mmCIF file of N, CA and C in Angstrom:
data_model
loop_
_atom_site.group_PDB
_atom_site.id
_atom_site.type_symbol
_atom_site.label_atom_id
_atom_site.label_comp_id
_atom_site.label_asym_id
_atom_site.label_seq_id
_atom_site.Cartn_x
_atom_site.Cartn_y
_atom_site.Cartn_z
ATOM 1 N N MET A 1 10.626 66.250 6.366
ATOM 2 C CA MET A 1 11.160 67.594 6.277
ATOM 3 C C MET A 1 11.950 67.875 7.551
ATOM 4 N N SER A 2 13.079 68.518 7.433
ATOM 5 C CA SER A 2 13.917 68.795 8.599
ATOM 6 C C SER A 2 13.299 69.878 9.460
ATOM 7 N N ASP A 3 13.706 69.903 10.744
ATOM 8 C CA ASP A 3 13.218 70.939 11.654
ATOM 9 C C ASP A 3 13.615 72.321 11.161
ATOM 10 N N GLU A 4 14.806 72.416 10.552
ATOM 11 C CA GLU A 4 15.285 73.702 10.063
ATOM 12 C C GLU A 4 14.330 74.266 9.015
ATOM 13 N N CYS A 5 13.861 73.412 8.104
ATOM 14 C CA CYS A 5 12.939 73.875 7.067
ATOM 15 C C CYS A 5 11.581 74.241 7.664
ATOM 16 N N GLU A 6 11.127 73.472 8.634
ATOM 17 C CA GLU A 6 9.834 73.752 9.233
ATOM 18 C C GLU A 6 9.839 75.065 9.995
ATOM 19 N N ASN A 7 10.978 75.451 10.562
ATOM 20 C CA ASN A 7 11.055 76.647 11.378
ATOM 21 C C ASN A 7 11.450 77.884 10.586
ATOM 22 N N MET A 8 11.720 77.727 9.302
ATOM 23 C CA MET A 8 12.108 78.888 8.505
ATOM 24 C C MET A 8 10.889 79.765 8.255
ATOM 25 N N ALA A 9 11.023 81.016 8.582
ATOM 26 C CA ALA A 9 9.924 81.959 8.363
ATOM 27 C C ALA A 9 10.109 82.643 7.019
ATOM 28 N N LEU A 10 9.011 82.928 6.372
ATOM 29 C CA LEU A 10 9.076 83.671 5.116
ATOM 30 C C LEU A 10 9.529 85.095 5.396
ATOM 31 N N PRO A 11 10.258 85.693 4.454
ATOM 32 C CA PRO A 11 10.570 87.108 4.619
ATOM 33 C C PRO A 11 9.258 87.886 4.627
ATOM 34 N N ARG A 12 9.208 88.919 5.451
ATOM 35 C CA ARG A 12 7.953 89.641 5.674
ATOM 36 C C ARG A 12 8.013 91.032 5.057
ATOM 37 N N ILE A 13 6.924 91.408 4.440
ATOM 38 C CA ILE A 13 6.763 92.752 3.896
ATOM 39 C C ILE A 13 5.622 93.414 4.657
ATOM 40 N N LEU A 14 5.875 94.630 5.091
ATOM 41 C CA LEU A 14 4.855 95.407 5.775
ATOM 42 C C LEU A 14 4.248 96.378 4.774
ATOM 43 N N VAL A 15 2.929 96.376 4.679
ATOM 44 C CA VAL A 15 2.207 97.312 3.822
ATOM 45 C C VAL A 15 1.413 98.243 4.731
ATOM 46 N N VAL A 16 1.718 99.534 4.640
ATOM 47 C CA VAL A 16 1.008 100.541 5.421
ATOM 48 C C VAL A 16 0.203 101.369 4.432
ATOM 49 N N ASP A 17 -1.099 101.205 4.486
ATOM 50 C CA ASP A 17 -1.942 101.861 3.492
ATOM 51 C C ASP A 17 -3.371 101.906 4.008
ATOM 52 N N ASN A 18 -4.111 102.907 3.594
ATOM 53 C CA ASN A 18 -5.533 102.999 3.930
ATOM 54 C C ASN A 18 -6.411 102.641 2.734
ATOM 55 N N ASN A 19 -5.789 102.313 1.602
ATOM 56 C CA ASN A 19 -6.506 101.959 0.383
ATOM 57 C C ASN A 19 -6.699 100.437 0.360
ATOM 58 N N LYS A 20 -7.895 99.983 0.723
ATOM 59 C CA LYS A 20 -8.157 98.550 0.863
ATOM 60 C C LYS A 20 -7.967 97.771 -0.442
ATOM 61 N N ALA A 21 -8.343 98.359 -1.563
ATOM 62 C CA ALA A 21 -8.177 97.669 -2.849
ATOM 63 C C ALA A 21 -6.689 97.462 -3.155
ATOM 64 N N ARG A 22 -5.875 98.480 -2.921
ATOM 65 C CA ARG A 22 -4.435 98.358 -3.175
ATOM 66 C C ARG A 22 -3.815 97.339 -2.219
ATOM 67 N N ILE A 23 -4.263 97.326 -0.968
ATOM 68 C CA ILE A 23 -3.752 96.348 -0.004
ATOM 69 C C ILE A 23 -4.040 94.932 -0.495
ATOM 70 N N GLN A 24 -5.257 94.674 -0.942
ATOM 71 C CA GLN A 24 -5.617 93.336 -1.420
ATOM 72 C C GLN A 24 -4.759 92.935 -2.620
ATOM 73 N N GLN A 25 -4.537 93.858 -3.538
ATOM 74 C CA GLN A 25 -3.724 93.557 -4.709
ATOM 75 C C GLN A 25 -2.280 93.269 -4.305
ATOM 76 N N LEU A 26 -1.728 94.085 -3.423
ATOM 77 C CA LEU A 26 -0.354 93.870 -2.973
ATOM 78 C C LEU A 26 -0.213 92.558 -2.214
ATOM 79 N N GLU A 27 -1.163 92.248 -1.348
ATOM 80 C CA GLU A 27 -1.115 90.989 -0.611
ATOM 81 C C GLU A 27 -1.077 89.804 -1.568
ATOM 82 N N ALA A 28 -1.921 89.813 -2.577
ATOM 83 C CA ALA A 28 -1.968 88.717 -3.542
ATOM 84 C C ALA A 28 -0.641 88.571 -4.280
ATOM 85 N N VAL A 29 -0.082 89.681 -4.736
ATOM 86 C CA VAL A 29 1.181 89.643 -5.485
ATOM 87 C C VAL A 29 2.322 89.174 -4.598
ATOM 88 N N PHE A 30 2.450 89.755 -3.399
ATOM 89 C CA PHE A 30 3.564 89.407 -2.518
ATOM 90 C C PHE A 30 3.471 87.962 -2.034
ATOM 91 N N GLN A 31 2.273 87.500 -1.713
ATOM 92 C CA GLN A 31 2.114 86.110 -1.287
ATOM 93 C C GLN A 31 2.464 85.158 -2.421
ATOM 94 N N PHE A 32 2.061 85.486 -3.637
ATOM 95 C CA PHE A 32 2.415 84.674 -4.795
ATOM 96 C C PHE A 32 3.935 84.605 -4.967
ATOM 97 N N MET A 33 4.621 85.695 -4.633
ATOM 98 C CA MET A 33 6.074 85.756 -4.792
ATOM 99 C C MET A 33 6.818 85.180 -3.579
ATOM 100 N N GLY A 34 6.084 84.622 -2.607
ATOM 101 C CA GLY A 34 6.714 83.937 -1.489
ATOM 102 C C GLY A 34 7.032 84.787 -0.279
ATOM 103 N N TYR A 35 6.287 85.844 -0.067
ATOM 104 C CA TYR A 35 6.507 86.707 1.088
ATOM 105 C C TYR A 35 5.326 86.615 2.037
ATOM 106 N N ALA A 36 5.595 86.734 3.313
ATOM 107 C CA ALA A 36 4.534 86.913 4.290
ATOM 108 C C ALA A 36 4.190 88.403 4.266
ATOM 109 N N VAL A 37 2.917 88.714 4.327
ATOM 110 C CA VAL A 37 2.492 90.103 4.225
ATOM 111 C C VAL A 37 1.742 90.496 5.486
ATOM 112 N N GLN A 38 2.113 91.631 6.019
ATOM 113 C CA GLN A 38 1.381 92.221 7.131
ATOM 114 C C GLN A 38 0.861 93.559 6.643
ATOM 115 N N ALA A 39 -0.443 93.709 6.595
ATOM 116 C CA ALA A 39 -1.050 94.946 6.098
ATOM 117 C C ALA A 39 -1.767 95.654 7.236
ATOM 118 N N VAL A 40 -1.460 96.938 7.376
ATOM 119 C CA VAL A 40 -2.087 97.739 8.427
ATOM 120 C C VAL A 40 -2.428 99.116 7.881
ATOM 121 N N GLY A 41 -3.353 99.767 8.536
ATOM 122 C CA GLY A 41 -3.671 101.147 8.201
ATOM 123 C C GLY A 41 -2.689 102.080 8.883
ATOM 124 N N THR A 42 -2.784 103.347 8.568
ATOM 125 C CA THR A 42 -1.829 104.302 9.122
ATOM 126 C C THR A 42 -2.015 104.506 10.629
ATOM 127 N N ALA A 43 -3.149 104.134 11.164
ATOM 128 C CA ALA A 43 -3.370 104.283 12.603
ATOM 129 C C ALA A 43 -2.675 103.183 13.404
ATOM 130 N N ASP A 44 -2.277 102.091 12.743
ATOM 131 C CA ASP A 44 -1.785 100.911 13.463
ATOM 132 C C ASP A 44 -0.350 100.499 13.156
ATOM 133 N N TYR A 45 0.371 101.262 12.366
ATOM 134 C CA TYR A 45 1.682 100.797 11.907
ATOM 135 C C TYR A 45 2.761 100.762 12.985
ATOM 136 N N ALA A 46 2.675 101.604 13.991
ATOM 137 C CA ALA A 46 3.753 101.740 14.977
ATOM 138 C C ALA A 46 4.091 100.420 15.661
ATOM 139 N N SER A 47 3.104 99.619 15.974
ATOM 140 C CA SER A 47 3.339 98.357 16.682
ATOM 141 C C SER A 47 4.010 97.300 15.806
ATOM 142 N N CYS A 48 4.041 97.515 14.515
ATOM 143 C CA CYS A 48 4.589 96.518 13.591
ATOM 144 C C CYS A 48 6.110 96.499 13.561
ATOM 145 N N PHE A 49 6.743 97.449 14.206
ATOM 146 C CA PHE A 49 8.195 97.519 14.162
ATOM 147 C C PHE A 49 8.868 96.913 15.387
ATOM 148 N N SER A 50 8.093 96.252 16.269
ATOM 149 C CA SER A 50 8.706 95.629 17.439
ATOM 150 C C SER A 50 9.478 94.375 17.049
ATOM 151 N N GLU A 51 9.023 93.648 16.052
ATOM 152 C CA GLU A 51 9.702 92.456 15.545
ATOM 153 C C GLU A 51 10.124 92.705 14.111
ATOM 154 N N THR A 52 11.403 92.993 13.905
ATOM 155 C CA THR A 52 11.870 93.289 12.549
ATOM 156 C C THR A 52 12.798 92.211 12.002
ATOM 157 N N ASP A 53 12.907 91.049 12.698
ATOM 158 C CA ASP A 53 13.832 90.005 12.269
ATOM 159 C C ASP A 53 13.626 89.580 10.815
ATOM 160 N N GLN A 54 12.413 89.289 10.435
ATOM 161 C CA GLN A 54 12.137 88.819 9.081
ATOM 162 C C GLN A 54 11.618 89.929 8.163
ATOM 163 N N LEU A 55 11.538 91.147 8.661
ATOM 164 C CA LEU A 55 11.017 92.261 7.868
ATOM 165 C C LEU A 55 12.058 92.684 6.838
ATOM 166 N N CYS A 56 11.695 92.573 5.562
ATOM 167 C CA CYS A 56 12.673 92.897 4.519
ATOM 168 C C CYS A 56 12.314 94.167 3.760
ATOM 169 N N GLY A 57 11.114 94.692 3.922
ATOM 170 C CA GLY A 57 10.741 95.915 3.227
ATOM 171 C C GLY A 57 9.404 96.441 3.700
ATOM 172 N N VAL A 58 9.226 97.748 3.508
ATOM 173 C CA VAL A 58 7.985 98.408 3.898
ATOM 174 C C VAL A 58 7.459 99.166 2.683
ATOM 175 N N PHE A 59 6.213 98.947 2.360
ATOM 176 C CA PHE A 59 5.547 99.672 1.278
ATOM 177 C C PHE A 59 4.496 100.572 1.911
ATOM 178 N N VAL A 60 4.551 101.862 1.586
ATOM 179 C CA VAL A 60 3.625 102.837 2.149
ATOM 180 C C VAL A 60 2.807 103.432 1.009
ATOM 181 N N GLY A 61 1.483 103.394 1.149
ATOM 182 C CA GLY A 61 0.604 103.962 0.134
ATOM 183 C C GLY A 61 0.484 105.465 0.279
ATOM 184 N N ASP A 62 0.312 106.135 -0.840
ATOM 185 C CA ASP A 62 0.141 107.590 -0.789
ATOM 186 C C ASP A 62 -1.310 107.939 -0.506
ATOM 187 N N GLY A 63 -1.575 109.221 -0.429
ATOM 188 C CA GLY A 63 -2.937 109.679 -0.192
ATOM 189 C C GLY A 63 -3.351 109.597 1.261
ATOM 190 N N ILE A 64 -2.386 109.424 2.160
ATOM 191 C CA ILE A 64 -2.716 109.331 3.570
ATOM 192 C C ILE A 64 -2.636 110.712 4.216
ATOM 193 N N GLU A 65 -3.384 110.880 5.275
ATOM 194 C CA GLU A 65 -3.385 112.154 5.990
ATOM 195 C C GLU A 65 -2.028 112.346 6.668
ATOM 196 N N LYS A 66 -1.527 113.567 6.642
ATOM 197 C CA LYS A 66 -0.221 113.906 7.220
ATOM 198 C C LYS A 66 0.877 113.010 6.639
ATOM 199 N N GLN A 67 0.865 112.873 5.322
ATOM 200 C CA GLN A 67 1.745 111.939 4.625
ATOM 201 C C GLN A 67 3.223 112.136 4.971
ATOM 202 N N ALA A 68 3.709 113.363 4.950
ATOM 203 C CA ALA A 68 5.135 113.607 5.208
ATOM 204 C C ALA A 68 5.524 113.140 6.605
ATOM 205 N N THR A 69 4.699 113.428 7.588
ATOM 206 C CA THR A 69 4.987 113.028 8.963
ATOM 207 C C THR A 69 4.971 111.512 9.106
ATOM 208 N N VAL A 70 3.965 110.866 8.541
ATOM 209 C CA VAL A 70 3.846 109.411 8.641
ATOM 210 C C VAL A 70 5.014 108.727 7.932
ATOM 211 N N VAL A 71 5.332 109.153 6.718
ATOM 212 C CA VAL A 71 6.438 108.535 5.978
ATOM 213 C C VAL A 71 7.754 108.728 6.723
ATOM 214 N N SER A 72 8.002 109.917 7.240
ATOM 215 C CA SER A 72 9.240 110.172 7.997
ATOM 216 C C SER A 72 9.321 109.279 9.229
ATOM 217 N N ASP A 73 8.210 109.112 9.926
ATOM 218 C CA ASP A 73 8.194 108.256 11.114
ATOM 219 C C ASP A 73 8.447 106.798 10.738
ATOM 220 N N ILE A 74 7.845 106.335 9.646
ATOM 221 C CA ILE A 74 8.051 104.952 9.207
ATOM 222 C C ILE A 74 9.507 104.732 8.810
ATOM 223 N N VAL A 75 10.098 105.673 8.079
ATOM 224 C CA VAL A 75 11.501 105.552 7.676
ATOM 225 C C VAL A 75 12.388 105.466 8.921
ATOM 226 N N GLU A 76 12.099 106.283 9.916
ATOM 227 C CA GLU A 76 12.883 106.264 11.152
ATOM 228 C C GLU A 76 12.725 104.936 11.892
ATOM 229 N N ARG A 77 11.503 104.452 12.010
ATOM 230 C CA ARG A 77 11.248 103.185 12.704
ATOM 231 C C ARG A 77 11.833 101.997 11.935
ATOM 232 N N ALA A 78 11.820 102.067 10.605
ATOM 233 C CA ALA A 78 12.324 100.965 9.780
ATOM 234 C C ALA A 78 13.831 100.779 9.973
ATOM 235 N N ASN A 79 14.547 101.841 10.269
ATOM 236 C CA ASN A 79 15.955 101.757 10.613
ATOM 237 C C ASN A 79 16.739 100.840 9.673
ATOM 238 N N LYS A 80 17.004 101.295 8.489
ATOM 239 C CA LYS A 80 17.796 100.615 7.461
ATOM 240 C C LYS A 80 17.019 99.573 6.657
ATOM 241 N N ILE A 81 15.767 99.331 7.005
ATOM 242 C CA ILE A 81 14.912 98.475 6.180
ATOM 243 C C ILE A 81 14.328 99.383 5.105
ATOM 244 N N PRO A 82 14.462 98.990 3.838
ATOM 245 C CA PRO A 82 14.012 99.885 2.767
ATOM 246 C C PRO A 82 12.511 100.164 2.798
ATOM 247 N N VAL A 83 12.178 101.422 2.557
ATOM 248 C CA VAL A 83 10.795 101.877 2.523
ATOM 249 C C VAL A 83 10.499 102.365 1.109
ATOM 250 N N VAL A 84 9.446 101.823 0.516
ATOM 251 C CA VAL A 84 9.025 102.200 -0.832
ATOM 252 C C VAL A 84 7.693 102.929 -0.726
ATOM 253 N N LEU A 85 7.612 104.096 -1.326
ATOM 254 C CA LEU A 85 6.363 104.860 -1.357
ATOM 255 C C LEU A 85 5.629 104.533 -2.645
ATOM 256 N N LEU A 86 4.393 104.064 -2.510
ATOM 257 C CA LEU A 86 3.539 103.760 -3.665
ATOM 258 C C LEU A 86 2.673 104.973 -3.956
ATOM 259 N N ILE A 87 2.775 105.486 -5.163
ATOM 260 C CA ILE A 87 1.950 106.627 -5.551
ATOM 261 C C ILE A 87 1.064 106.232 -6.715
ATOM 262 N N ASN A 88 -0.103 106.809 -6.776
ATOM 263 C CA ASN A 88 -0.997 106.547 -7.907
ATOM 264 C C ASN A 88 -0.430 107.214 -9.147
ATOM 265 N N LYS A 89 -0.557 106.533 -10.276
ATOM 266 C CA LYS A 89 -0.074 107.112 -11.530
ATOM 267 C C LYS A 89 -0.657 108.496 -11.712
ATOM 268 N N GLY A 90 0.201 109.418 -12.129
ATOM 269 C CA GLY A 90 -0.241 110.778 -12.378
ATOM 270 C C GLY A 90 -0.084 111.713 -11.196
ATOM 271 N N THR A 91 0.289 111.202 -10.026
ATOM 272 C CA THR A 91 0.452 112.074 -8.861
ATOM 273 C C THR A 91 1.914 112.349 -8.546
ATOM 274 N N ALA A 92 2.817 111.952 -9.416
ATOM 275 C CA ALA A 92 4.248 112.081 -9.155
ATOM 276 C C ALA A 92 4.657 113.511 -8.841
ATOM 277 N N LEU A 93 4.052 114.478 -9.497
ATOM 278 C CA LEU A 93 4.430 115.861 -9.276
ATOM 279 C C LEU A 93 3.950 116.383 -7.929
ATOM 280 N N GLN A 94 3.041 115.655 -7.276
ATOM 281 C CA GLN A 94 2.498 116.093 -6.000
ATOM 282 C C GLN A 94 3.290 115.572 -4.804
ATOM 283 N N VAL A 95 4.262 114.687 -5.023
ATOM 284 C CA VAL A 95 5.056 114.129 -3.929
ATOM 285 C C VAL A 95 6.200 115.086 -3.624
ATOM 286 N N SER A 96 6.321 115.462 -2.369
ATOM 287 C CA SER A 96 7.348 116.439 -2.002
ATOM 288 C C SER A 96 8.752 115.855 -2.147
ATOM 289 N N THR A 97 9.698 116.725 -2.397
ATOM 290 C CA THR A 97 11.095 116.324 -2.528
ATOM 291 C C THR A 97 11.600 115.724 -1.224
ATOM 292 N N ALA A 98 11.163 116.253 -0.094
ATOM 293 C CA ALA A 98 11.595 115.724 1.206
ATOM 294 C C ALA A 98 11.189 114.264 1.367
ATOM 295 N N ILE A 99 9.962 113.926 0.977
ATOM 296 C CA ILE A 99 9.514 112.531 1.061
ATOM 297 C C ILE A 99 10.300 111.679 0.078
ATOM 298 N N THR A 100 10.425 112.148 -1.156
ATOM 299 C CA THR A 100 11.135 111.395 -2.179
ATOM 300 C C THR A 100 12.566 111.085 -1.743
ATOM 301 N N ASN A 101 13.224 112.043 -1.102
ATOM 302 C CA ASN A 101 14.603 111.849 -0.676
ATOM 303 C C ASN A 101 14.739 110.969 0.558
ATOM 304 N N SER A 102 13.658 110.781 1.310
ATOM 305 C CA SER A 102 13.763 109.988 2.537
ATOM 306 C C SER A 102 13.494 108.501 2.317
ATOM 307 N N VAL A 103 12.850 108.135 1.222
ATOM 308 C CA VAL A 103 12.509 106.732 0.987
ATOM 309 C C VAL A 103 13.504 106.073 0.035
ATOM 310 N N PHE A 104 13.490 104.738 0.039
ATOM 311 C CA PHE A 104 14.364 103.964 -0.827
ATOM 312 C C PHE A 104 13.986 104.153 -2.288
ATOM 313 N N GLN A 105 12.674 104.156 -2.560
ATOM 314 C CA GLN A 105 12.204 104.323 -3.927
ATOM 315 C C GLN A 105 10.762 104.793 -3.927
ATOM 316 N N VAL A 106 10.410 105.560 -4.953
ATOM 317 C CA VAL A 106 9.026 105.941 -5.200
ATOM 318 C C VAL A 106 8.578 105.109 -6.396
ATOM 319 N N LEU A 107 7.450 104.444 -6.250
ATOM 320 C CA LEU A 107 6.979 103.526 -7.275
ATOM 321 C C LEU A 107 5.541 103.859 -7.631
ATOM 322 N N GLU A 108 5.274 104.046 -8.918
ATOM 323 C CA GLU A 108 3.898 104.328 -9.352
ATOM 324 C C GLU A 108 3.054 103.061 -9.281
ATOM 325 N N TRP A 109 1.798 103.249 -8.854
ATOM 326 C CA TRP A 109 0.852 102.146 -8.753
ATOM 327 C C TRP A 109 -0.313 102.416 -9.665
ATOM 328 N N PRO A 110 -0.834 101.485 -10.397
ATOM 329 C CA PRO A 110 -0.405 100.088 -10.407
ATOM 330 C C PRO A 110 0.928 99.915 -11.123
ATOM 331 N N THR A 111 1.593 98.838 -10.779
ATOM 332 C CA THR A 111 2.896 98.546 -11.366
ATOM 333 C C THR A 111 2.863 97.174 -12.007
ATOM 334 N N THR A 112 3.979 96.785 -12.581
ATOM 335 C CA THR A 112 4.063 95.483 -13.249
ATOM 336 C C THR A 112 5.087 94.607 -12.546
ATOM 337 N N HIS A 113 4.972 93.321 -12.761
ATOM 338 C CA HIS A 113 5.911 92.359 -12.184
ATOM 339 C C HIS A 113 7.363 92.671 -12.566
ATOM 340 N N PRO A 114 7.668 92.999 -13.839
ATOM 341 C CA PRO A 114 9.066 93.297 -14.187
ATOM 342 C C PRO A 114 9.639 94.509 -13.441
ATOM 343 N N VAL A 115 8.808 95.407 -12.974
ATOM 344 C CA VAL A 115 9.283 96.556 -12.201
ATOM 345 C C VAL A 115 9.408 96.178 -10.719
ATOM 346 N N LEU A 116 8.459 95.426 -10.205
ATOM 347 C CA LEU A 116 8.415 95.080 -8.794
ATOM 348 C C LEU A 116 9.448 94.023 -8.402
ATOM 349 N N LYS A 117 9.666 93.036 -9.245
ATOM 350 C CA LYS A 117 10.552 91.921 -8.898
ATOM 351 C C LYS A 117 11.982 92.356 -8.570
ATOM 352 N N PRO A 118 12.635 93.223 -9.366
ATOM 353 C CA PRO A 118 14.007 93.621 -9.001
ATOM 354 C C PRO A 118 14.087 94.337 -7.648
ATOM 355 N N ILE A 119 13.043 95.062 -7.301
ATOM 356 C CA ILE A 119 13.021 95.734 -5.999
ATOM 357 C C ILE A 119 12.981 94.693 -4.887
ATOM 358 N N LEU A 120 12.104 93.704 -5.018
ATOM 359 C CA LEU A 120 11.997 92.657 -4.012
ATOM 360 C C LEU A 120 13.261 91.800 -3.969
ATOM 361 N N ASP A 121 13.893 91.579 -5.119
ATOM 362 C CA ASP A 121 15.142 90.826 -5.143
ATOM 363 C C ASP A 121 16.221 91.532 -4.329
ATOM 364 N N LYS A 122 16.249 92.846 -4.399
ATOM 365 C CA LYS A 122 17.211 93.618 -3.599
ATOM 366 C C LYS A 122 16.923 93.453 -2.111
ATOM 367 N N PHE A 123 15.635 93.390 -1.758
ATOM 368 C CA PHE A 123 15.252 93.235 -0.358
ATOM 369 C C PHE A 123 15.776 91.921 0.211
ATOM 370 N N SER A 124 15.635 90.845 -0.549
ATOM 371 C CA SER A 124 15.945 89.520 -0.010
ATOM 372 C C SER A 124 17.336 89.020 -0.373
ATOM 373 N N ALA A 125 18.150 89.834 -1.003
ATOM 374 C CA ALA A 125 19.479 89.402 -1.452
ATOM 375 C C ALA A 125 20.316 88.827 -0.323
ATOM 376 N N SER A 126 20.186 89.375 0.862
ATOM 377 C CA SER A 126 20.985 88.846 1.966
ATOM 378 C C SER A 126 20.112 88.517 3.167
ATOM 379 N N GLY A 127 18.991 87.904 2.917
ATOM 380 C CA GLY A 127 18.129 87.485 4.004
ATOM 381 C C GLY A 127 17.334 88.606 4.636
ATOM 382 N N GLY A 128 17.187 89.710 3.933
ATOM 383 C CA GLY A 128 16.352 90.777 4.435
ATOM 384 C C GLY A 128 17.079 91.778 5.308
ATOM 385 N N HIS A 129 18.390 91.643 5.440
ATOM 386 C CA HIS A 129 19.109 92.577 6.295
ATOM 387 C C HIS A 129 20.189 93.323 5.542
ATOM 388 N N THR A 130 19.948 93.590 4.275
ATOM 389 C CA THR A 130 20.860 94.406 3.498
ATOM 390 C C THR A 130 20.788 95.830 4.017
ATOM 391 N N VAL A 131 21.930 96.472 4.129
ATOM 392 C CA VAL A 131 21.940 97.862 4.542
ATOM 393 C C VAL A 131 21.781 98.703 3.292
ATOM 394 N N PHE A 132 20.694 99.451 3.228
ATOM 395 C CA PHE A 132 20.422 100.292 2.077
ATOM 396 C C PHE A 132 20.731 101.730 2.440
ATOM 397 N N THR A 133 21.240 102.453 1.492
ATOM 398 C CA THR A 133 21.440 103.876 1.703
ATOM 399 C C THR A 133 20.484 104.612 0.788
ATOM 400 N N VAL A 134 19.946 105.685 1.296
ATOM 401 C CA VAL A 134 19.041 106.492 0.499
ATOM 402 C C VAL A 134 19.886 107.361 -0.412
ATOM 403 N N ARG A 135 19.601 107.297 -1.700
ATOM 404 C CA ARG A 135 20.351 108.109 -2.654
ATOM 405 C C ARG A 135 20.012 109.564 -2.451
ATOM 406 N N GLU A 136 21.019 110.391 -2.519
ATOM 407 C CA GLU A 136 20.798 111.826 -2.359
ATOM 408 C C GLU A 136 20.341 112.436 -3.675
ATOM 409 N N GLY A 137 19.352 113.305 -3.597
ATOM 410 C CA GLY A 137 18.897 114.040 -4.782
ATOM 411 C C GLY A 137 18.406 113.124 -5.881
ATOM 412 N N GLY A 138 18.127 113.718 -6.997
ATOM 413 C CA GLY A 138 17.712 112.928 -8.156
ATOM 414 C C GLY A 138 16.295 112.414 -8.010
ATOM 415 N N ASP A 139 15.843 111.758 -9.034
ATOM 416 C CA ASP A 139 14.489 111.250 -9.089
ATOM 417 C C ASP A 139 14.542 109.740 -8.995
ATOM 418 N N ARG A 140 13.961 109.150 -7.927
ATOM 419 C CA ARG A 140 14.031 107.709 -7.732
ATOM 420 C C ARG A 140 12.804 106.989 -8.261
ATOM 421 N N ARG A 141 11.926 107.686 -8.929
ATOM 422 C CA ARG A 141 10.794 106.985 -9.521
ATOM 423 C C ARG A 141 11.315 106.078 -10.623
ATOM 424 N N ALA A 142 10.699 104.939 -10.781
ATOM 425 C CA ALA A 142 11.133 104.002 -11.815
ATOM 426 C C ALA A 142 11.032 104.688 -13.175
ATOM 427 N N PRO A 143 12.104 104.629 -13.958
ATOM 428 C CA PRO A 143 12.066 105.265 -15.270
ATOM 429 C C PRO A 143 10.951 104.682 -16.138
ATOM 430 N N THR A 144 10.395 105.502 -16.983
ATOM 431 C CA THR A 144 9.293 105.079 -17.841
ATOM 432 C C THR A 144 9.679 103.874 -18.672
ATOM 433 N N ALA A 145 10.863 103.881 -19.248
ATOM 434 C CA ALA A 145 11.299 102.764 -20.096
ATOM 435 C C ALA A 145 11.326 101.469 -19.291
ATOM 436 N N GLN A 146 11.734 101.535 -18.021
ATOM 437 C CA GLN A 146 11.793 100.337 -17.183
ATOM 438 C C GLN A 146 10.390 99.830 -16.880
ATOM 439 N N ARG A 147 9.436 100.738 -16.614
ATOM 440 C CA ARG A 147 8.069 100.319 -16.304
ATOM 441 C C ARG A 147 7.394 99.671 -17.490
ATOM 442 N N LEU A 148 7.799 100.028 -18.689
ATOM 443 C CA LEU A 148 7.103 99.539 -19.875
ATOM 444 C C LEU A 148 7.675 98.222 -20.406
ATOM 445 N N LYS A 149 8.706 97.713 -19.784
ATOM 446 C CA LYS A 149 9.305 96.447 -20.254
ATOM 447 C C LYS A 149 8.340 95.298 -20.077
#
C-alpha cells in the first residue's frame, strides 16, 4: 500500500449530543458508511473545533439545555461546515424558527439510510470543504415523502 493511502484520514463527523443511545446508533451508522466519528456531550464540544481539516459535518441532538445558545455557538464555530439538527419524531413544532434557519438541515430521528445518505454525500462531495449556504426561510425538515422512500 502506498504511503499516500496509509496517511489518508477518513472524513470526520462530529456528533454533539447528550443522548447516549442516539450517539451509539449514529456512531454505528457513520462508521459503517466510512466516516470517523467523534462524539461528545454538550459540555465538551468547544474543543472539537480546533482541528477542522477532515471535519465534514456536525450533527447536534435536540433536547439539550439552552438549545438555541448551544446550536448558535456550534454553527458559529463550524464556520461553513454544515450543521444538522437531529430532532425526535413529533417534536418538529417545538423547534424555534431561529434554530431552524441557522442550521443546514433539521432531520427527524430516527431516520433511514435513504434520507441520511444524500446528506452525507453532500458533505463529502469535495473532500469535506464544500461551502454551504443556509437557506433563508422555509422548512428544511426532510419532506415526508422523502423519508418514506
